[in-house]
Amino acid sequence: MLLCVFLCSSAVKAETGREAWLRYPPLSAELKRRYTNMPERISMSSQSPVLEAARSELIRGLSSLLARKIYPDDKAASRAIVLGTVESIKKGALSDLRVPQQIDEYGFWLKSHRLLGAQSILIVGQNDLAVLYGVFDLLSKVSRGEDVSALNEVQSPSAKIRWVDQWDNLDGSIERGYAGRSIFFDVGNVQRDLTRAAEYARLLASIGINGCNINNVNANPRLLENDFLPQIARIADVFRPWGVRLSLSVDLSSPKIIGGLDTFDPLDPKVAAWWHEKADEIYKLIPDFGGFTVKADSEGRVGPASYRRTPADAANVLARALASHGGIVFYRAFVYDHHLDWRDPKADRARAAYDIFHPLDGKFDDNVIIQIKHGPIDFQAREPVSPLFSGMEKTNEAIELQVTQEYTGQQRHLVYLAPMWKELLDFDTNDAKQKEGIATEPQSARRNEESESDERRYVKSLVAGKIFRRPIGGYVAVVNAGIEENWLGHPFAMANLYAYGRLAWNPNLSARRVCQEWARLTFENDPIVVRTVSDIAMNSWRTYENYTGFLGTQTLTDITGSHYGPNIESSEENGWGQWHRADHEGIGMDRSMETGTGYVGQYRPAVAKMYESVATTPDELLLFFHHVLYTRVLHSGKTVIQHVYDSHYEGADEVAEFVREWRTLKGKIDEQRYAEVLRRLQYQQGHATVWRDAICNYFLRLSGIADAKGRSGNFPNRTEAESMRLTGYVPVDVKPWENASGSNAIECRDSNGCSATFQFVGGPEVNEAAAELPHFKKYEIDVEYFDQYNGASRFRVFVSGRKVDEWAADDHFPANKVGGDSSTRRRICGVELRPGDQIRIEGIPDGEEHAGLDYVETLPESDDP
Ligand code: GCV
């Protein structure tokens, strides 16, 4: 069944995903009819590289979508699409045009207009960049088959700052990047060919992104050296036509490291002069340079603390160097001590950002933005909103989100993050229990209104600077797009980038609506495709949370290593402060004011009151705020421990359901992306089971409380590898123990290969399950093996001497040993088995990978798709 998926061909053309949502495929004849009156001439009321890009894009998009010739004609006064700024458009035939008052800076107006008796479309912006955004919006509408015959729509971005960060290193690697190497750098230099960088800027512009910080916040000072800056300027050149401003992460010790000074004390005049000169030098080469991003006094980076100075001292010295050029400093609030004393019940990493930055409110210059991660820890699968958003009234803010899925499955798991972001952005920091009174569905015709009242301090209004009338603020997302054709690895990961841009533009859009747009643009307009894609996506975050981080324990991953597979104890008893303090009776961090670390007191009163009490803390964050017994009954009516078991089984089952749903799309989207998503979902299904078993087994052993449904610790159809008849294979301990079934795996140290054999007995559970499945015919054999990056072992499976499958363990999971990161499942479908059959697995090791095996499951197969 699995193989068939790869072999069957489809009528829909193969696609790599490189065009993302800018594919502009020819519309169906039916949809095309909606645009019979679409003007075919494009005129511009003024000239600039950005307007040129806008016009070329419109020609490229419309001519492909409508399969008609679309051409530039600046003289066209009617039956044209007219591009221009508010100022330039009112010429000639349009001199009497009444432009709506409410077009903000970077806002645009799309207007159907009868001109000289013929239909025209006006795309009017406050400036050239806004016109470009209007063009992309019109193209999106046509791509999705929307009616554009009576346009009269003003759109303005919610916030001025809508940036992305890349954590690219000069050597071409990307910290927490999961889609190949850098599109900017290679072996110490800027890439010679910047085609992908230019394409990236176009993609970003199409969703309203106006800035990109191109290098890792763990910054290499080399980028600022005068012989290197001209290389950076080449990247800025390819960004410019798309209105994407380039900025750089800087290391605060640069004046000392590359400047030859004996200090980097931000209050030393020599240091201030050095930064001034550096900024001047940069602006000579890059006149539209965006500014600097700073990570300091954090995770080993030096900072103002070295001189007992504050983040405000450090931020302002940079800000003053940039101010006259219009540059901005993004100073990250991700400042914390990673050598905390875990024995101290009052120690709490979550407190750090507020404790450090709240007292400095009002001390930052106007061109400084404090860039705040959405939660107080670090991009976990679930965290509360950072209290710092409501803790600064005289300081600019930006929310930092993570498109790159560092803690949410690293683009191997499908996790659509917009529902999480919506919860954060719609959070009322004044009173989270109040329901939002504004529409979350798209703005109908005019503009996106937002509540700006002081009573409703939504995170989205705070970061946009609307509550306290701040001059700038907004959104930053760490994206880490790479050189892989489809930018982010998993085709669905692009939904996160798309959603990020759309929500930064208009945070009142719903996550589902954004996903539906993305599905139409990325795959097909077919309603079945749109519904299936968005149903899977909309459930995926909750599903991931279900099997990786229950009730506010964040993500129970290996926090000192890969941040990928399960490793529950890695969070405990070390200085990193991601403790969940699990013991045999209970679990959770007490962060209350009364008995805990006092973190709760950082929220505004109504929110603090809610989190202070176990009774009023929502279930999904209970263990973030409180330490409770496993037997405590949740609002849901379940005990904590039963919730652990149930949510993990539900999570793994939900992924299996995703696989089934995705399969219904066969033939409805192109084969290449269909197969790619299926392959990844099938892997995710196996890995969700690894997570499920690790967490359930761990808490079963720790708590000693059985799963009321009898599932945890009980695997009736499973044969452990170490219990098979081994030839050459030897049992090995897996660490941590919960990351392998039965705590053991087997490895082969013989380069000629080893084998593990067992007899298929059927058994009551198998037979019972078979009886329940009406269309039962054959079995599926699931082989749980280990795929490391340091080798490509080969496996073969035989049933009573007949080979039924073979494969190579040649993927690149973040693991060089057997364990939860490398544990992988091979599903062999449609195998006829009879009790007494010998199942033999042969493994041939390669390099440092020893053809590791964990277990085999044999399950009756249904005829489900
Ligand atoms: C760039 C987490 C990540 C680091 C990252 C850091 C940050 O700790 O694991 O890779 O460093 O956040 O945001 O600065």
PDB file of N, CA, C and O in Angstrom, residues 269-331:
ATOM      1  N   PRO A 269      32.836  56.852  25.729  1.00  0.00           N
ATOM      2  CA  PRO A 269      32.689  57.661  24.507  1.00  0.00           C
ATOM      3  C   PRO A 269      33.393  57.055  23.289  1.00  0.00           C
ATOM      4  O   PRO A 269      32.941  57.208  22.154  1.00  0.00           O
ATOM      5  N   LYS A 270      34.506  56.356  23.526  1.00  0.00           N
ATOM      6  CA  LYS A 270      35.220  55.729  22.393  1.00  0.00           C
ATOM      7  C   LYS A 270      34.319  54.683  21.725  1.00  0.00           C
ATOM      8  O   LYS A 270      34.306  54.517  20.519  1.00  0.00           O
ATOM      9  N   VAL A 271      33.606  53.971  22.577  1.00  0.00           N
ATOM     10  CA  VAL A 271      32.710  52.914  22.069  1.00  0.00           C
ATOM     11  C   VAL A 271      31.561  53.553  21.283  1.00  0.00           C
ATOM     12  O   VAL A 271      31.215  53.107  20.176  1.00  0.00           O
ATOM     13  N   ALA A 272      31.009  54.622  21.832  1.00  0.00           N
ATOM     14  CA  ALA A 272      29.917  55.319  21.126  1.00  0.00           C
ATOM     15  C   ALA A 272      30.415  55.817  19.767  1.00  0.00           C
ATOM     16  O   ALA A 272      29.725  55.669  18.741  1.00  0.00           O
ATOM     17  N   ALA A 273      31.621  56.351  19.750  1.00  0.00           N
ATOM     18  CA  ALA A 273      32.169  56.891  18.489  1.00  0.00           C
ATOM     19  C   ALA A 273      32.367  55.759  17.478  1.00  0.00           C
ATOM     20  O   ALA A 273      32.108  55.911  16.277  1.00  0.00           O
ATOM     21  N   TRP A 274      32.805  54.617  17.989  1.00  0.00           N
ATOM     22  CA  TRP A 274      33.026  53.468  17.086  1.00  0.00           C
ATOM     23  C   TRP A 274      31.713  53.048  16.418  1.00  0.00           C
ATOM     24  O   TRP A 274      31.658  52.846  15.202  1.00  0.00           O
ATOM     25  N   TRP A 275      30.660  52.974  17.218  1.00  0.00           N
ATOM     26  CA  TRP A 275      29.364  52.560  16.644  1.00  0.00           C
ATOM     27  C   TRP A 275      28.858  53.616  15.649  1.00  0.00           C
ATOM     28  O   TRP A 275      28.285  53.281  14.607  1.00  0.00           O
ATOM     29  N   HIS A 276      29.085  54.888  15.971  1.00  0.00           N
ATOM     30  CA  HIS A 276      28.675  55.951  15.034  1.00  0.00           C
ATOM     31  C   HIS A 276      29.373  55.780  13.688  1.00  0.00           C
ATOM     32  O   HIS A 276      28.743  55.817  12.634  1.00  0.00           O
ATOM     33  N   GLU A 277      30.679  55.606  13.766  1.00  0.00           N
ATOM     34  CA  GLU A 277      31.442  55.450  12.506  1.00  0.00           C
ATOM     35  C   GLU A 277      30.985  54.225  11.739  1.00  0.00           C
ATOM     36  O   GLU A 277      30.852  54.243  10.512  1.00  0.00           O
ATOM     37  N   LYS A 278      30.732  53.172  12.491  1.00  0.00           N
ATOM     38  CA  LYS A 278      30.309  51.923  11.831  1.00  0.00           C
ATOM     39  C   LYS A 278      28.964  52.133  11.134  1.00  0.00           C
ATOM     40  O   LYS A 278      28.764  51.721   9.981  1.00  0.00           O
ATOM     41  N   ALA A 279      28.059  52.796  11.813  1.00  0.00           N
ATOM     42  CA  ALA A 279      26.728  53.036  11.219  1.00  0.00           C
ATOM     43  C   ALA A 279      26.891  53.902   9.961  1.00  0.00           C
ATOM     44  O   ALA A 279      26.292  53.608   8.912  1.00  0.00           O
ATOM     45  N   ASP A 280      27.694  54.928  10.042  1.00  0.00           N
ATOM     46  CA  ASP A 280      27.877  55.806   8.867  1.00  0.00           C
ATOM     47  C   ASP A 280      28.414  55.003   7.685  1.00  0.00           C
ATOM     48  O   ASP A 280      27.977  55.155   6.544  1.00  0.00           O
ATOM     49  N   GLU A 281      29.381  54.142   7.992  1.00  0.00           N
ATOM     50  CA  GLU A 281      29.986  53.321   6.949  1.00  0.00           C
ATOM     51  C   GLU A 281      28.926  52.406   6.296  1.00  0.00           C
ATOM     52  O   GLU A 281      28.870  52.270   5.069  1.00  0.00           O
ATOM     53  N   ILE A 282      28.098  51.830   7.132  1.00  0.00           N
ATOM     54  CA  ILE A 282      27.063  50.921   6.602  1.00  0.00           C
ATOM     55  C   ILE A 282      26.081  51.696   5.716  1.00  0.00           C
ATOM     56  O   ILE A 282      25.735  51.257   4.608  1.00  0.00           O
ATOM     57  N   TYR A 283      25.647  52.859   6.194  1.00  0.00           N
ATOM     58  CA  TYR A 283      24.629  53.596   5.425  1.00  0.00           C
ATOM     59  C   TYR A 283      25.171  54.130   4.100  1.00  0.00           C
ATOM     60  O   TYR A 283      24.414  54.359   3.171  1.00  0.00           O
ATOM     61  N   LYS A 284      26.488  54.319   4.027  1.00  0.00           N
ATOM     62  CA  LYS A 284      27.048  54.710   2.717  1.00  0.00           C
ATOM     63  C   LYS A 284      26.831  53.605   1.701  1.00  0.00           C
ATOM     64  O   LYS A 284      26.577  53.835   0.528  1.00  0.00           O
ATOM     65  N   LEU A 285      26.935  52.379   2.173  1.00  0.00           N
ATOM     66  CA  LEU A 285      26.782  51.238   1.263  1.00  0.00           C
ATOM     67  C   LEU A 285      25.328  50.806   1.116  1.00  0.00           C
ATOM     68  O   LEU A 285      24.918  50.312   0.065  1.00  0.00           O
ATOM     69  N   ILE A 286      24.565  50.956   2.213  1.00  0.00           N
ATOM     70  CA  ILE A 286      23.174  50.467   2.223  1.00  0.00           C
ATOM     71  C   ILE A 286      22.287  51.596   2.750  1.00  0.00           C
ATOM     72  O   ILE A 286      21.973  51.657   3.945  1.00  0.00           O
ATOM     73  N   PRO A 287      21.850  52.488   1.895  1.00  0.00           N
ATOM     74  CA  PRO A 287      21.122  53.673   2.388  1.00  0.00           C
ATOM     75  C   PRO A 287      19.815  53.343   3.095  1.00  0.00           C
ATOM     76  O   PRO A 287      19.358  54.119   3.932  1.00  0.00           O
ATOM     77  N   ASP A 288      19.223  52.194   2.765  1.00  0.00           N
ATOM     78  CA  ASP A 288      17.968  51.836   3.434  1.00  0.00           C
ATOM     79  C   ASP A 288      18.180  50.770   4.515  1.00  0.00           C
ATOM     80  O   ASP A 288      17.263  50.025   4.857  1.00  0.00           O
ATOM     81  N   PHE A 289      19.388  50.697   5.046  1.00  0.00           N
ATOM     82  CA  PHE A 289      19.715  49.704   6.080  1.00  0.00           C
ATOM     83  C   PHE A 289      18.708  49.801   7.236  1.00  0.00           C
ATOM     84  O   PHE A 289      18.363  50.889   7.684  1.00  0.00           O
ATOM     85  N   GLY A 290      18.258  48.625   7.721  1.00  0.00           N
ATOM     86  CA  GLY A 290      17.191  48.612   8.735  1.00  0.00           C
ATOM     87  C   GLY A 290      17.670  48.875  10.148  1.00  0.00           C
ATOM     88  O   GLY A 290      17.035  49.610  10.899  1.00  0.00           O
ATOM     89  N   GLY A 291      18.782  48.267  10.529  1.00  0.00           N
ATOM     90  CA  GLY A 291      19.275  48.470  11.887  1.00  0.00           C
ATOM     91  C   GLY A 291      19.950  47.236  12.443  1.00  0.00           C
ATOM     92  O   GLY A 291      20.363  46.350  11.697  1.00  0.00           O
ATOM     93  N   PHE A 292      20.040  47.201  13.778  1.00  0.00           N
ATOM     94  CA  PHE A 292      20.761  46.125  14.453  1.00  0.00           C
ATOM     95  C   PHE A 292      19.829  45.325  15.363  1.00  0.00           C
ATOM     96  O   PHE A 292      18.959  45.900  16.013  1.00  0.00           O
ATOM     97  N   THR A 293      20.063  44.007  15.417  1.00  0.00           N
ATOM     98  CA  THR A 293      19.398  43.162  16.412  1.00  0.00           C
ATOM     99  C   THR A 293      20.451  42.718  17.428  1.00  0.00           C
ATOM    100  O   THR A 293      21.580  42.379  17.046  1.00  0.00           O
ATOM    101  N   VAL A 294      20.058  42.729  18.701  1.00  0.00           N
ATOM    102  CA  VAL A 294      21.043  42.447  19.744  1.00  0.00           C
ATOM    103  C   VAL A 294      20.573  41.333  20.662  1.00  0.00           C
ATOM    104  O   VAL A 294      19.474  41.372  21.208  1.00  0.00           O
ATOM    105  N   LYS A 295      21.451  40.327  20.801  1.00  0.00           N
ATOM    106  CA  LYS A 295      21.280  39.323  21.861  1.00  0.00           C
ATOM    107  C   LYS A 295      22.466  39.527  22.801  1.00  0.00           C
ATOM    108  O   LYS A 295      23.617  39.407  22.374  1.00  0.00           O
ATOM    109  N   ALA A 296      22.201  39.870  24.037  1.00  0.00           N
ATOM    110  CA  ALA A 296      23.307  40.160  24.946  1.00  0.00           C
ATOM    111  C   ALA A 296      23.007  39.615  26.331  1.00  0.00           C
ATOM    112  O   ALA A 296      21.844  39.488  26.721  1.00  0.00           O
ATOM    113  N   ASP A 297      24.071  39.290  27.060  1.00  0.00           N
ATOM    114  CA  ASP A 297      23.940  38.738  28.419  1.00  0.00           C
ATOM    115  C   ASP A 297      22.988  37.549  28.439  1.00  0.00           C
ATOM    116  O   ASP A 297      22.124  37.435  29.322  1.00  0.00           O
ATOM    117  N   SER A 298      23.116  36.706  27.454  1.00  0.00           N
ATOM    118  CA  SER A 298      22.191  35.586  27.322  1.00  0.00           C
ATOM    119  C   SER A 298      22.903  34.414  26.687  1.00  0.00           C
ATOM    120  O   SER A 298      23.586  34.587  25.669  1.00  0.00           O
ATOM    121  N   GLU A 299      22.759  33.260  27.284  1.00  0.00           N
ATOM    122  CA  GLU A 299      23.289  32.011  26.722  1.00  0.00           C
ATOM    123  C   GLU A 299      24.743  32.148  26.265  1.00  0.00           C
ATOM    124  O   GLU A 299      25.110  31.745  25.164  1.00  0.00           O
ATOM    125  N   GLY A 300      25.540  32.792  27.110  1.00  0.00           N
ATOM    126  CA  GLY A 300      26.971  32.888  26.812  1.00  0.00           C
ATOM    127  C   GLY A 300      27.368  34.096  25.993  1.00  0.00           C
ATOM    128  O   GLY A 300      28.562  34.329  25.769  1.00  0.00           O
ATOM    129  N   ARG A 301      26.415  34.894  25.530  1.00  0.00           N
ATOM    130  CA  ARG A 301      26.779  36.117  24.792  1.00  0.00           C
ATOM    131  C   ARG A 301      27.143  37.197  25.807  1.00  0.00           C
ATOM    132  O   ARG A 301      26.474  37.337  26.833  1.00  0.00           O
ATOM    133  N   VAL A 302      28.173  37.965  25.495  1.00  0.00           N
ATOM    134  CA  VAL A 302      28.520  39.058  26.409  1.00  0.00           C
ATOM    135  C   VAL A 302      27.519  40.197  26.236  1.00  0.00           C
ATOM    136  O   VAL A 302      26.773  40.251  25.257  1.00  0.00           O
ATOM    137  N   GLY A 303      27.572  41.132  27.172  1.00  0.00           N
ATOM    138  CA  GLY A 303      26.638  42.252  27.089  1.00  0.00           C
ATOM    139  C   GLY A 303      26.988  43.328  28.089  1.00  0.00           C
ATOM    140  O   GLY A 303      28.068  43.303  28.701  1.00  0.00           O
ATOM    141  N   PRO A 304      26.080  44.248  28.286  1.00  0.00           N
ATOM    142  CA  PRO A 304      26.364  45.386  29.171  1.00  0.00           C
ATOM    143  C   PRO A 304      26.660  44.961  30.610  1.00  0.00           C
ATOM    144  O   PRO A 304      27.332  45.699  31.331  1.00  0.00           O
ATOM    145  N   ALA A 305      26.199  43.761  30.996  1.00  0.00           N
ATOM    146  CA  ALA A 305      26.456  43.310  32.368  1.00  0.00           C
ATOM    147  C   ALA A 305      27.962  43.217  32.639  1.00  0.00           C
ATOM    148  O   ALA A 305      28.393  43.360  33.784  1.00  0.00           O
ATOM    149  N   SER A 306      28.754  43.011  31.590  1.00  0.00           N
ATOM    150  CA  SER A 306      30.209  42.919  31.794  1.00  0.00           C
ATOM    151  C   SER A 306      30.747  44.194  32.422  1.00  0.00           C
ATOM    152  O   SER A 306      31.809  44.200  33.033  1.00  0.00           O
ATOM    153  N   TYR A 307      30.049  45.315  32.220  1.00  0.00           N
ATOM    154  CA  TYR A 307      30.498  46.604  32.772  1.00  0.00           C
ATOM    155  C   TYR A 307      29.476  47.150  33.776  1.00  0.00           C
ATOM    156  O   TYR A 307      29.435  48.343  34.035  1.00  0.00           O
ATOM    157  N   ARG A 308      28.623  46.279  34.260  1.00  0.00           N
ATOM    158  CA  ARG A 308      27.538  46.686  35.176  1.00  0.00           C
ATOM    159  C   ARG A 308      26.667  47.775  34.578  1.00  0.00           C
ATOM    160  O   ARG A 308      26.224  48.690  35.230  1.00  0.00           O
ATOM    161  N   ARG A 309      26.486  47.708  33.274  1.00  0.00           N
ATOM    162  CA  ARG A 309      25.571  48.641  32.600  1.00  0.00           C
ATOM    163  C   ARG A 309      24.262  47.917  32.327  1.00  0.00           C
ATOM    164  O   ARG A 309      24.174  46.685  32.415  1.00  0.00           O
ATOM    165  N   THR A 310      23.263  48.678  31.924  1.00  0.00           N
ATOM    166  CA  THR A 310      21.951  48.068  31.704  1.00  0.00           C
ATOM    167  C   THR A 310      21.711  47.837  30.215  1.00  0.00           C
ATOM    168  O   THR A 310      22.371  48.441  29.358  1.00  0.00           O
ATOM    169  N   PRO A 311      20.696  47.014  29.882  1.00  0.00           N
ATOM    170  CA  PRO A 311      20.317  46.876  28.478  1.00  0.00           C
ATOM    171  C   PRO A 311      19.959  48.223  27.848  1.00  0.00           C
ATOM    172  O   PRO A 311      20.194  48.439  26.652  1.00  0.00           O
ATOM    173  N   ALA A 312      19.431  49.154  28.636  1.00  0.00           N
ATOM    174  CA  ALA A 312      19.094  50.471  28.069  1.00  0.00           C
ATOM    175  C   ALA A 312      20.377  51.196  27.649  1.00  0.00           C
ATOM    176  O   ALA A 312      20.434  51.827  26.576  1.00  0.00           O
ATOM    177  N   ASP A 313      21.420  51.100  28.463  1.00  0.00           N
ATOM    178  CA  ASP A 313      22.697  51.739  28.087  1.00  0.00           C
ATOM    179  C   ASP A 313      23.184  51.154  26.765  1.00  0.00           C
ATOM    180  O   ASP A 313      23.648  51.883  25.876  1.00  0.00           O
ATOM    181  N   ALA A 314      23.100  49.832  26.654  1.00  0.00           N
ATOM    182  CA  ALA A 314      23.627  49.168  25.450  1.00  0.00           C
ATOM    183  C   ALA A 314      22.765  49.486  24.230  1.00  0.00           C
ATOM    184  O   ALA A 314      23.283  49.794  23.147  1.00  0.00           O
ATOM    185  N   ALA A 315      21.451  49.420  24.416  1.00  0.00           N
ATOM    186  CA  ALA A 315      20.569  49.667  23.276  1.00  0.00           C
ATOM    187  C   ALA A 315      20.716  51.106  22.788  1.00  0.00           C
ATOM    188  O   ALA A 315      20.772  51.374  21.572  1.00  0.00           O
ATOM    189  N   ASN A 316      20.810  52.034  23.737  1.00  0.00           N
ATOM    190  CA  ASN A 316      20.825  53.446  23.330  1.00  0.00           C
ATOM    191  C   ASN A 316      22.108  53.850  22.604  1.00  0.00           C
ATOM    192  O   ASN A 316      22.076  54.700  21.722  1.00  0.00           O
ATOM    193  N   VAL A 317      23.223  53.229  22.974  1.00  0.00           N
ATOM    194  CA  VAL A 317      24.459  53.618  22.263  1.00  0.00           C
ATOM    195  C   VAL A 317      24.341  53.220  20.787  1.00  0.00           C
ATOM    196  O   VAL A 317      24.783  53.961  19.893  1.00  0.00           O
ATOM    197  N   LEU A 318      23.717  52.104  20.532  1.00  0.00           N
ATOM    198  CA  LEU A 318      23.514  51.693  19.135  1.00  0.00           C
ATOM    199  C   LEU A 318      22.447  52.571  18.476  1.00  0.00           C
ATOM    200  O   LEU A 318      22.588  53.015  17.330  1.00  0.00           O
ATOM    201  N   ALA A 319      21.388  52.818  19.234  1.00  0.00           N
ATOM    202  CA  ALA A 319      20.264  53.588  18.680  1.00  0.00           C
ATOM    203  C   ALA A 319      20.735  54.980  18.249  1.00  0.00           C
ATOM    204  O   ALA A 319      20.317  55.499  17.202  1.00  0.00           O
ATOM    205  N   ARG A 320      21.612  55.578  19.039  1.00  0.00           N
ATOM    206  CA  ARG A 320      22.068  56.935  18.713  1.00  0.00           C
ATOM    207  C   ARG A 320      22.965  56.935  17.471  1.00  0.00           C
ATOM    208  O   ARG A 320      22.990  57.906  16.720  1.00  0.00           O
ATOM    209  N   ALA A 321      23.666  55.837  17.274  1.00  0.00           N
ATOM    210  CA  ALA A 321      24.496  55.755  16.057  1.00  0.00           C
ATOM    211  C   ALA A 321      23.616  55.621  14.816  1.00  0.00           C
ATOM    212  O   ALA A 321      23.967  56.065  13.726  1.00  0.00           O
ATOM    213  N   LEU A 322      22.447  54.995  14.980  1.00  0.00           N
ATOM    214  CA  LEU A 322      21.570  54.714  13.831  1.00  0.00           C
ATOM    215  C   LEU A 322      20.532  55.813  13.597  1.00  0.00           C
ATOM    216  O   LEU A 322      19.986  55.944  12.491  1.00  0.00           O
ATOM    217  N   ALA A 323      20.244  56.591  14.641  1.00  0.00           N
ATOM    218  CA  ALA A 323      19.063  57.463  14.613  1.00  0.00           C
ATOM    219  C   ALA A 323      19.021  58.404  13.413  1.00  0.00           C
ATOM    220  O   ALA A 323      17.998  58.507  12.727  1.00  0.00           O
ATOM    221  N   SER A 324      20.138  59.050  13.129  1.00  0.00           N
ATOM    222  CA  SER A 324      20.098  60.064  12.057  1.00  0.00           C
ATOM    223  C   SER A 324      19.860  59.418  10.691  1.00  0.00           C
ATOM    224  O   SER A 324      19.476  60.079   9.738  1.00  0.00           O
ATOM    225  N   HIS A 325      20.067  58.108  10.607  1.00  0.00           N
ATOM    226  CA  HIS A 325      19.867  57.402   9.337  1.00  0.00           C
ATOM    227  C   HIS A 325      18.498  56.715   9.271  1.00  0.00           C
ATOM    228  O   HIS A 325      18.194  56.045   8.298  1.00  0.00           O
ATOM    229  N   GLY A 326      17.737  56.804  10.334  1.00  0.00           N
ATOM    230  CA  GLY A 326      16.433  56.129  10.354  1.00  0.00           C
ATOM    231  C   GLY A 326      16.518  54.667  10.737  1.00  0.00           C
ATOM    232  O   GLY A 326      15.597  53.896  10.459  1.00  0.00           O
ATOM    233  N   GLY A 327      17.616  54.261  11.360  1.00  0.00           N
ATOM    234  CA  GLY A 327      17.767  52.845  11.736  1.00  0.00           C
ATOM    235  C   GLY A 327      17.155  52.540  13.105  1.00  0.00           C
ATOM    236  O   GLY A 327      16.905  53.432  13.912  1.00  0.00           O
ATOM    237  N   ILE A 328      16.937  51.253  13.331  1.00  0.00           N
ATOM    238  CA  ILE A 328      16.245  50.796  14.549  1.00  0.00           C
ATOM    239  C   ILE A 328      17.116  49.768  15.265  1.00  0.00           C
ATOM    240  O   ILE A 328      17.823  48.989  14.622  1.00  0.00           O
ATOM    241  N   VAL A 329      17.020  49.751  16.590  1.00  0.00           N
ATOM    242  CA  VAL A 329      17.665  48.676  17.358  1.00  0.00           C
ATOM    243  C   VAL A 329      16.587  47.734  17.878  1.00  0.00           C
ATOM    244  O   VAL A 329      15.625  48.172  18.510  1.00  0.00           O
ATOM    245  N   PHE A 330      16.756  46.458  17.572  1.00  0.00           N
ATOM    246  CA  PHE A 330      15.880  45.426  18.136  1.00  0.00           C
ATOM    247  C   PHE A 330      16.670  44.793  19.280  1.00  0.00           C
ATOM    248  O   PHE A 330      17.623  44.048  19.028  1.00  0.00           O
ATOM    249  N   TYR A 331      16.324  45.131  20.497  1.00  0.00           N
ATOM    250  CA  TYR A 331      17.046  44.578  21.640  1.00  0.00           C
ATOM    251  C   TYR A 331      16.209  43.441  22.214  1.00  0.00           C
ATOM    252  O   TYR A 331      15.072  43.634  22.620  1.00  0.00           O
TER     253      TYR A 331
END
